[in-house]
Coordinates of C-alpha atoms and ligand atoms in Angstrom, one line a residue:
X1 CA -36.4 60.4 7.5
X2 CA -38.1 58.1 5.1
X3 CA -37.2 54.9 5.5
X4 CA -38.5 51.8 3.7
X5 CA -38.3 48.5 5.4
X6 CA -38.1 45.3 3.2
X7 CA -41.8 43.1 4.3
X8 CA -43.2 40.0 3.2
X9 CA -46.9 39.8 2.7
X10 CA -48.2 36.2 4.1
X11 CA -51.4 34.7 3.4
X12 CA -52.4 31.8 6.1
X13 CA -55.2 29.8 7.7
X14 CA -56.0 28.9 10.9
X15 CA -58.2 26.0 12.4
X16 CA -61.3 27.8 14.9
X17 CA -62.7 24.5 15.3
X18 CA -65.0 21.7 14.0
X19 CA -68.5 21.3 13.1
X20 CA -70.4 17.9 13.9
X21 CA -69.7 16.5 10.6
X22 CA -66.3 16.9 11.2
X23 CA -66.3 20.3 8.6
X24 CA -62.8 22.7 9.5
X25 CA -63.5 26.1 10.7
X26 CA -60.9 28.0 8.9
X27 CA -60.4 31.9 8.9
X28 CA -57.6 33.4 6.5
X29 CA -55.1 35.5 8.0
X30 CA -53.2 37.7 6.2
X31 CA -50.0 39.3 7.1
X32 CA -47.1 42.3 6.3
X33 CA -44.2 40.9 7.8
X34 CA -40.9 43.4 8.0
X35 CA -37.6 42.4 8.7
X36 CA -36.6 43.8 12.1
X37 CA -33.7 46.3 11.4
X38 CA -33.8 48.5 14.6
X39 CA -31.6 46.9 16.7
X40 CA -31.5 48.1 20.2
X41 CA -33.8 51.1 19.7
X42 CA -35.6 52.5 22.6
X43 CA -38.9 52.2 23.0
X44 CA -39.7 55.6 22.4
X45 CA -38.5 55.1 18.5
X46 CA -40.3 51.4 18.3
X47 CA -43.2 51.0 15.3
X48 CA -45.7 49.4 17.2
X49 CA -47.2 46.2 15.3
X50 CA -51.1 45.8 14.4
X51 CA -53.5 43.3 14.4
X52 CA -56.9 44.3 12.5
X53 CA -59.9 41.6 13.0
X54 CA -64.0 41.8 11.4
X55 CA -67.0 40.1 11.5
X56 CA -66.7 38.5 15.1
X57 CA -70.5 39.0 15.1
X58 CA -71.9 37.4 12.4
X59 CA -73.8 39.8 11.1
X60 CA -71.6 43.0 11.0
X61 CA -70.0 42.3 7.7
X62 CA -68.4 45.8 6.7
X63 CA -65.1 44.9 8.4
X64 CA -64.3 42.6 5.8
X65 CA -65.1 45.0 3.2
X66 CA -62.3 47.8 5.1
X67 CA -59.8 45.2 5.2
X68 CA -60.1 44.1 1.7
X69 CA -59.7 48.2 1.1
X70 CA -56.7 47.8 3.5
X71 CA -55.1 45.3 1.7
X72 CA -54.9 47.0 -1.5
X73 CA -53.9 50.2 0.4
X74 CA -51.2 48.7 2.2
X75 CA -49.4 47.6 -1.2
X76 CA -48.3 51.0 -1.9
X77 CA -47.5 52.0 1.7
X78 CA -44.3 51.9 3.3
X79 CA -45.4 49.4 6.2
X80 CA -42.8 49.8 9.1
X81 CA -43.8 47.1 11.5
X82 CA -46.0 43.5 11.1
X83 CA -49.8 44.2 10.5
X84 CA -52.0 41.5 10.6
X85 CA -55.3 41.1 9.2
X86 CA -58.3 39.2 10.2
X87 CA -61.5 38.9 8.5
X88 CA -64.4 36.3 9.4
X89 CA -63.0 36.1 12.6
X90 CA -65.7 34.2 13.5
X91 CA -66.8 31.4 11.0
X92 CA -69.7 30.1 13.1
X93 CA -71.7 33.4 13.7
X94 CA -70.3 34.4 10.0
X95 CA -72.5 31.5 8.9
X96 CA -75.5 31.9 11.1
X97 CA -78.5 32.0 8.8
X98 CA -82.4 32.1 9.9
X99 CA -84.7 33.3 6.7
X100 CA -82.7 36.4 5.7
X101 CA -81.0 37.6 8.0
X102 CA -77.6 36.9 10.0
X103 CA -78.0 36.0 13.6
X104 CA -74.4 35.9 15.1
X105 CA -74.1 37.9 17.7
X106 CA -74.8 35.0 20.3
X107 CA -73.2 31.5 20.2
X108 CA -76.5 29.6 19.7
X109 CA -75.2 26.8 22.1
X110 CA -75.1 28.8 25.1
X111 CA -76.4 32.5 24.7
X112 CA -73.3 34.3 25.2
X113 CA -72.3 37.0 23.3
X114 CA -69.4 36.0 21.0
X115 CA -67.2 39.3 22.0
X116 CA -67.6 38.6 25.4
X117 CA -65.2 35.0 25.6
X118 CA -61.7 36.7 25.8
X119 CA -59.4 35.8 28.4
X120 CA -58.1 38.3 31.0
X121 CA -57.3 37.1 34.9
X122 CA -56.5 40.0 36.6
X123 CA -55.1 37.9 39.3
X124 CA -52.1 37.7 38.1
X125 CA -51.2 41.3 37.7
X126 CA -50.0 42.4 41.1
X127 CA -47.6 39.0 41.5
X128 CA -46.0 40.2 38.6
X129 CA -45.4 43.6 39.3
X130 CA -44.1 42.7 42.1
X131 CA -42.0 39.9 40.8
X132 CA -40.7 42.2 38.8
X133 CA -40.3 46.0 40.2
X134 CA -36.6 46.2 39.4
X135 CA -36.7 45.0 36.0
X136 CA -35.6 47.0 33.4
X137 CA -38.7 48.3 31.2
X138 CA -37.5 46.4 28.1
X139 CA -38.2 42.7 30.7
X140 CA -40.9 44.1 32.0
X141 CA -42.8 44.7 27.9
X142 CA -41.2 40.8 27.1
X143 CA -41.9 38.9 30.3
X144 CA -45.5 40.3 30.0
X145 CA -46.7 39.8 27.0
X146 CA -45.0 36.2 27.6
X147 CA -47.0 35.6 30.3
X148 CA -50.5 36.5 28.3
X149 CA -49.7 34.3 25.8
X150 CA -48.8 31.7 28.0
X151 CA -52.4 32.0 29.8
X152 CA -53.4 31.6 26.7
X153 CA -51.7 28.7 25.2
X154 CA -52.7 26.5 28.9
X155 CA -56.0 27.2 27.7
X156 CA -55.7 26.4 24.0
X157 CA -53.5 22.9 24.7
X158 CA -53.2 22.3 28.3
X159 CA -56.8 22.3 29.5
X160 CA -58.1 18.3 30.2
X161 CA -61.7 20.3 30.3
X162 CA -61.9 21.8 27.1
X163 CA -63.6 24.8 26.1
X164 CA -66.6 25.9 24.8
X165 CA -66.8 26.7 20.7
X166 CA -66.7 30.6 21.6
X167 CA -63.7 30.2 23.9
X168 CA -61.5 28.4 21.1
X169 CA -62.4 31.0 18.5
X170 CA -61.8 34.0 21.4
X171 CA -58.6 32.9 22.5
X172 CA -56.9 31.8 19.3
X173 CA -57.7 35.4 17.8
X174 CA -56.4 36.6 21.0
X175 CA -53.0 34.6 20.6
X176 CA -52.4 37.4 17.3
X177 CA -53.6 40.2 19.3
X178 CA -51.5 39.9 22.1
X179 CA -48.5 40.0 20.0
X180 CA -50.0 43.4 18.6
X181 CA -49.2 46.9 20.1
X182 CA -52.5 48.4 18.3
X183 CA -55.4 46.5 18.3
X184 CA -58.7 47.1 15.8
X185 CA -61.5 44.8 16.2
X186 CA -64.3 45.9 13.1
X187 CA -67.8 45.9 14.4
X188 CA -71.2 47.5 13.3
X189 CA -74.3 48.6 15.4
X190 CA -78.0 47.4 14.2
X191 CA -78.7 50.4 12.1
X192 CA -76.1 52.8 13.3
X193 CA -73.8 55.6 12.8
X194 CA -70.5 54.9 12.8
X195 CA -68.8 55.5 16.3
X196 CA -65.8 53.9 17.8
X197 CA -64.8 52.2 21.9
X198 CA -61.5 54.5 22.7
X199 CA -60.1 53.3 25.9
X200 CA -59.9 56.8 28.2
X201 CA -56.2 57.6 28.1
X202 CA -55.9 57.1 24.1
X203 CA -58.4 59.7 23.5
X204 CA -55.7 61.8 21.3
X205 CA -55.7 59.0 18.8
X206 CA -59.7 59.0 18.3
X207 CA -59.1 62.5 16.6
X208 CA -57.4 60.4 13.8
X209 CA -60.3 58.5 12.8
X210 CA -62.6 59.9 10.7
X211 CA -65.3 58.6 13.6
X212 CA -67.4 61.9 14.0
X213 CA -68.5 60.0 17.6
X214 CA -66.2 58.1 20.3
X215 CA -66.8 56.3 23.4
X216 CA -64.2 57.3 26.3
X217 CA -64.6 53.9 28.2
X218 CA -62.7 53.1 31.2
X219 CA -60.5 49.8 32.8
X220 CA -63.4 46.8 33.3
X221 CA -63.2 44.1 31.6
X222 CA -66.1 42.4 30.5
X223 CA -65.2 39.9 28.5
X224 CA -64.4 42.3 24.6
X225 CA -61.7 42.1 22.2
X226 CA -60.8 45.9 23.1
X227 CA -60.7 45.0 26.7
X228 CA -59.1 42.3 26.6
X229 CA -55.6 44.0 24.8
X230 CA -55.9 47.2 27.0
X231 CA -57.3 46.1 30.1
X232 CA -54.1 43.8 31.3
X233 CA -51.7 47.4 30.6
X234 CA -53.5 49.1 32.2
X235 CA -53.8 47.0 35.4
X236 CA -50.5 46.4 35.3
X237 CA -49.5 50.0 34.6
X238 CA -51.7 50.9 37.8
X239 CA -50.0 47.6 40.1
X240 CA -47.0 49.4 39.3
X241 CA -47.7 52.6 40.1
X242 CA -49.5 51.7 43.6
X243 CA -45.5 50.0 44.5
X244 CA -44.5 53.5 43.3
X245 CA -42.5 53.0 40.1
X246 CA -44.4 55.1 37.8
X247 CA -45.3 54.3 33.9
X248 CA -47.3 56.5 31.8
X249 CA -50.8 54.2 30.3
X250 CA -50.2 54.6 26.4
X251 CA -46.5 55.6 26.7
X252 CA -42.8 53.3 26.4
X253 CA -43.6 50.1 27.1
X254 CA -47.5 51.3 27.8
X255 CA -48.1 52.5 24.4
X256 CA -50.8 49.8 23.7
X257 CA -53.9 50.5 22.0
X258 CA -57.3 49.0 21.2
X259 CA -60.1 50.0 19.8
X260 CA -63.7 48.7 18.9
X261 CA -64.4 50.1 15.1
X262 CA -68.1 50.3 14.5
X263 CA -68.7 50.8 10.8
X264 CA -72.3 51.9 10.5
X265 CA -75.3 48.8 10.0
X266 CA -75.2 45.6 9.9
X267 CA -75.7 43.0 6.9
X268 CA -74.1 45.4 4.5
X269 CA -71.2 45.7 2.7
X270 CA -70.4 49.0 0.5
X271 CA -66.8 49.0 -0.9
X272 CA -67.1 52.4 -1.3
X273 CA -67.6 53.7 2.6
X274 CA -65.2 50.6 2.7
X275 CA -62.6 52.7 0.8
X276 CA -63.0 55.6 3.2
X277 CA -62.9 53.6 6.5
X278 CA -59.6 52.2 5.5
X279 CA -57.9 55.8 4.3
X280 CA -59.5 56.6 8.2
X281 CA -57.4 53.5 9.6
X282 CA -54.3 54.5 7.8
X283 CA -54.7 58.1 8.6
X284 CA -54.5 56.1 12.2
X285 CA -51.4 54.1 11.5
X286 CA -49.8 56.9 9.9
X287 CA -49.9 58.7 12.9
X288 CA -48.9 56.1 14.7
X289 CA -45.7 55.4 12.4
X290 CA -46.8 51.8 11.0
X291 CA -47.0 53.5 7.5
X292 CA -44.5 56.3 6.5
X293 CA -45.5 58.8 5.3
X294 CA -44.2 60.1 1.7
X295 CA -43.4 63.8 2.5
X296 CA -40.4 64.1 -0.3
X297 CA -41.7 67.1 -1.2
X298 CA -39.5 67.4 -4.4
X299 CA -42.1 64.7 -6.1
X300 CA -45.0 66.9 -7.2
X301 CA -48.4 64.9 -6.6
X302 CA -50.2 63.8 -8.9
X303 CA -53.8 64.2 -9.4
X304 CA -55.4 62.2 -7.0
X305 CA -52.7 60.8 -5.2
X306 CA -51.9 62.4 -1.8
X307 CA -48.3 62.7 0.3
X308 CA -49.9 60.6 2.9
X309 CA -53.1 59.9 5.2
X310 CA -54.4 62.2 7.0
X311 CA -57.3 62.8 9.2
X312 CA -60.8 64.7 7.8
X313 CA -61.7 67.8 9.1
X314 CA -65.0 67.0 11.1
X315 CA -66.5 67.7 14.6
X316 CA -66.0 65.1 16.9
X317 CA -68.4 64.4 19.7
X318 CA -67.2 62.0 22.4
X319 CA -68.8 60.7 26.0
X320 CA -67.7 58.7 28.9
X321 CA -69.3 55.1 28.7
X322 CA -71.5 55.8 31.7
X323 CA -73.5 58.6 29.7
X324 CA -74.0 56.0 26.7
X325 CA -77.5 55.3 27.1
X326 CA -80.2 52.7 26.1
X327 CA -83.6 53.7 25.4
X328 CA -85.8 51.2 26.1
X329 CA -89.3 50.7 24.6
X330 CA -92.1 51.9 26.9
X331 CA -94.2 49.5 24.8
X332 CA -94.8 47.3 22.1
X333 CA -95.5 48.8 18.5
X334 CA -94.5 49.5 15.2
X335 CA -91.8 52.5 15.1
X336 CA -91.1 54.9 13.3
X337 CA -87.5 55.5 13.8
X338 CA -87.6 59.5 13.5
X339 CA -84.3 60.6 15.1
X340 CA -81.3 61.6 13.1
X341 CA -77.8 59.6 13.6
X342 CA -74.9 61.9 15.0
X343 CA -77.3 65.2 15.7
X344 CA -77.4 66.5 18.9
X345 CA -81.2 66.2 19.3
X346 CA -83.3 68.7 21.5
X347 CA -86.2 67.4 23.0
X348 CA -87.9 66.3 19.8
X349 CA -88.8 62.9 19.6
X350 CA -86.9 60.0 19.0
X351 CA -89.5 57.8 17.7
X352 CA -93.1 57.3 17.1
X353 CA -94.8 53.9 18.0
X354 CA -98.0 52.8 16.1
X355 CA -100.7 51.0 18.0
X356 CA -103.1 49.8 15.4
X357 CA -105.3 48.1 18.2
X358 CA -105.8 51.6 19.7
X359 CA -107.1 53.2 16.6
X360 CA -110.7 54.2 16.9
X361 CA -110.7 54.1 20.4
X362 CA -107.5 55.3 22.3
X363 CA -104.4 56.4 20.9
X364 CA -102.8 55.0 17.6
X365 CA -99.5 56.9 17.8
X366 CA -97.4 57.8 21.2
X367 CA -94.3 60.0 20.7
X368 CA -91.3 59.0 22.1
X369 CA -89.3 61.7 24.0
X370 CA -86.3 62.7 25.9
X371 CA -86.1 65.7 28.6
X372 CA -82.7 66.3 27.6
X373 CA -80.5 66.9 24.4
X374 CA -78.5 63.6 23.6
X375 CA -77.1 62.6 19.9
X376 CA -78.9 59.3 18.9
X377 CA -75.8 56.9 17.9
X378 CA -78.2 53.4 16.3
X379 CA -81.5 52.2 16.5
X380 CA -83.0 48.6 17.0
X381 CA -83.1 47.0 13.6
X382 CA -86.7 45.9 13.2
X383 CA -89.7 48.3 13.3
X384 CA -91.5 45.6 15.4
X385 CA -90.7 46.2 18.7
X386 CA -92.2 44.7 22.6
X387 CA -92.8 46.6 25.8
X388 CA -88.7 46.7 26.7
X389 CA -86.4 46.3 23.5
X390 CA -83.7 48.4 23.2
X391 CA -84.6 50.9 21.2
X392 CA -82.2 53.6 20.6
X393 CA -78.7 54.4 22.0
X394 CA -77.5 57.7 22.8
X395 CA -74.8 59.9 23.9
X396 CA -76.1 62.0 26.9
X397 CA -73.3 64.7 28.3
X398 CA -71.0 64.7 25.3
X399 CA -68.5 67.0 24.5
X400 CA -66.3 67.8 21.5
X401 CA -62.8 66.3 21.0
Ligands
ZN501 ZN1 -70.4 43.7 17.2

């Protein structure tokens, strides 16, 4: 069935905050808005809605560049549900200057890392289950999500103590999230491959990026974007299954999703990888039903043009969060960054450190090794590094997809 839904593309702004001179904050928001036509269908058939965001850290541009690629995508797709899009998230840490490069991956104020302000108070999970263990699944999805928004709009307009600039920005991109079903929040690492945050029970749906690594991580929240969509579900998924009414996590009313999208490096943009992230997302959406796919088979294709989105054929290495590891520097040096992104890597070293104050008498150079295969993921920016900086992360006990 092909099916094309009437939408309305919506550009808007939104106030994050102010600066001391009194400057607005803004962040556009753009939007596909389509008439709801289903009326009464189950939640099996229901086109979940999408909220794409970039560039919450200030330095991991690329996400604006995928959803510019989106946006000109989506014009010739058949959208089936509201998609909203996000870029500069984050106007302060967009902004956040010194010499060269972008800071903006802590609020400057306080230290805290900007993707680590979201609201989620699990408190109030087991009340409402069981509140509300006879409801029928269709109250249970409304009265839910009304009650995160609501949490959220006390602390938006009802809170006599304010909140601190991260906080505003957090919870007012939040607000468009939690009316989303699939959630996409566009990071980058340092220097990194690109690799993407699948909560455990949507690992189906990493196959349908064209991420070659994936992170299988599990229900804490600690303060992310991701987290902060999945995390409540999932709670509340489990609440109800401990008063033994039982939901499937991803499923019905459960069929939430949120990723963390890391593009590659930060401070680039390249509309061209741009191009092929956001044929990866649709390949995503597609799957998921957001974006019909064009399979009238009577239209020949042209050259160049393609039925639909589909995945890339590509081995896929994922591991649980736990097995993620950080490398830290056994000393301070110059590196020379040696490992290969996305490889698995046996026993070789990661990295070479030059010790210029050694030379002549000790040892200028000291490998840096592993006693174990692991696939290097990113690498610490800088080649200057002291005794203790993070310098590589790696997958240790992955597996294929
Ligand atoms: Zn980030």
């Amino acid at each position: 069935m092909n099916t094309f839904k009437a939408n309305t593309f919506k550009k808007s702004i939104i106030h994050m905050g102010e600066m001391a001179s009194g400057a607005k904050l803004t962040v556009p928001v753009y939007s596909f808005e389509v008439e709801p036509t289903d009326q009464g269908a189950s939640f099996e058939n229901k086109v979940p809605n999408v909220y794409i965001q970039a560039n919450m850290h200030g330095a991991e541009v690329q996400g604006n560049a995928v959803i510019f690629q989106l946006l000109e995508l989506l014009k010739n797709c058949d959208i089936q549900s509201n998609i909203t899009l996000v870029p500069y998230a984050n106007p302060v840490a967009c902004n956040h200057k010194n010499g060269e490069y972008t800071l903006g991956r802590f609020d400057p104020i306080t230290g805290v890392n900007w993707n680590r302000m979201y609201h989620f108070d699990e408190m109030v999970i087991a009340p409402f289950a069981e509140r509300n263990i006879d409801a029928s699944d269709a109250e249970i999805q409304a009265k839910f999500q009304e009650l995160l928004l609501a949490q959220i709009e006390q602390k938006l307009d009802h809170n006599i103590w304010g909140l601190t600039t991260g906080q505003r920005i957090a919870y007012q991109l939040q607000r468009m999230a939690h009316q989303a079903d699939l959630v996409l929040d566009l990071h980058t690492g340092p220097i990194a491959s690109k690799h993407l945050y699948c909560p455990e029970y949507a690992k189906a749906s990493a196959s349908y990026f064209d991420i070659p690594h994936t992170l299988l991580i599990p229900n804490d929240f600690g303060g992310a974007m991701d987290e902060s969509t999945f995390c409540p579900w999932w709670s509340l998924q489990e609440a109800y299954q401990k008063l033994g009414r039982n939901f499937v996590m991803g499923k019905g009313i459960f069929a939430k999703e949120s990723f963390t999208v890391e593009l590659g490096s930060q401070e680039q943009i390249d509309l061209a990888v741009a191009h092929q992230d956001a044929l990866s997302i649709l390949s995503y959406l597609q799957y998921k039903g957001v974006i019909a796919q064009k399979n009238d088979n009577s239209t020949p294709l042209q050259n160049g043009q393609s039925n639909g989105y589909f995945p890339q054929e590509m081995t896929r290495y994922a591991c649980y969060l736990d097995d993620y590891k950080a490398l830290y520097s056994p000393m301070g040096g110059m590196v020379d960054y040696l490992a290969e992104f996305g490889k698995p890597l046996p026993g070789e070293p990661l990295a070479r450190i030059l010790r210029m104050d050694n030379y002549g008498d000790g040892d200028p150079l000291h490998n840096v090794c592993l006693d174990r295969t692991v696939i290097p993921i990113l690498h610490f920016a800088s080649a200057s590094v002291n005794q203790g900086t993070e310098l590589y992360k790696v997958f240790c006990n992955y597996f294929e997809l």
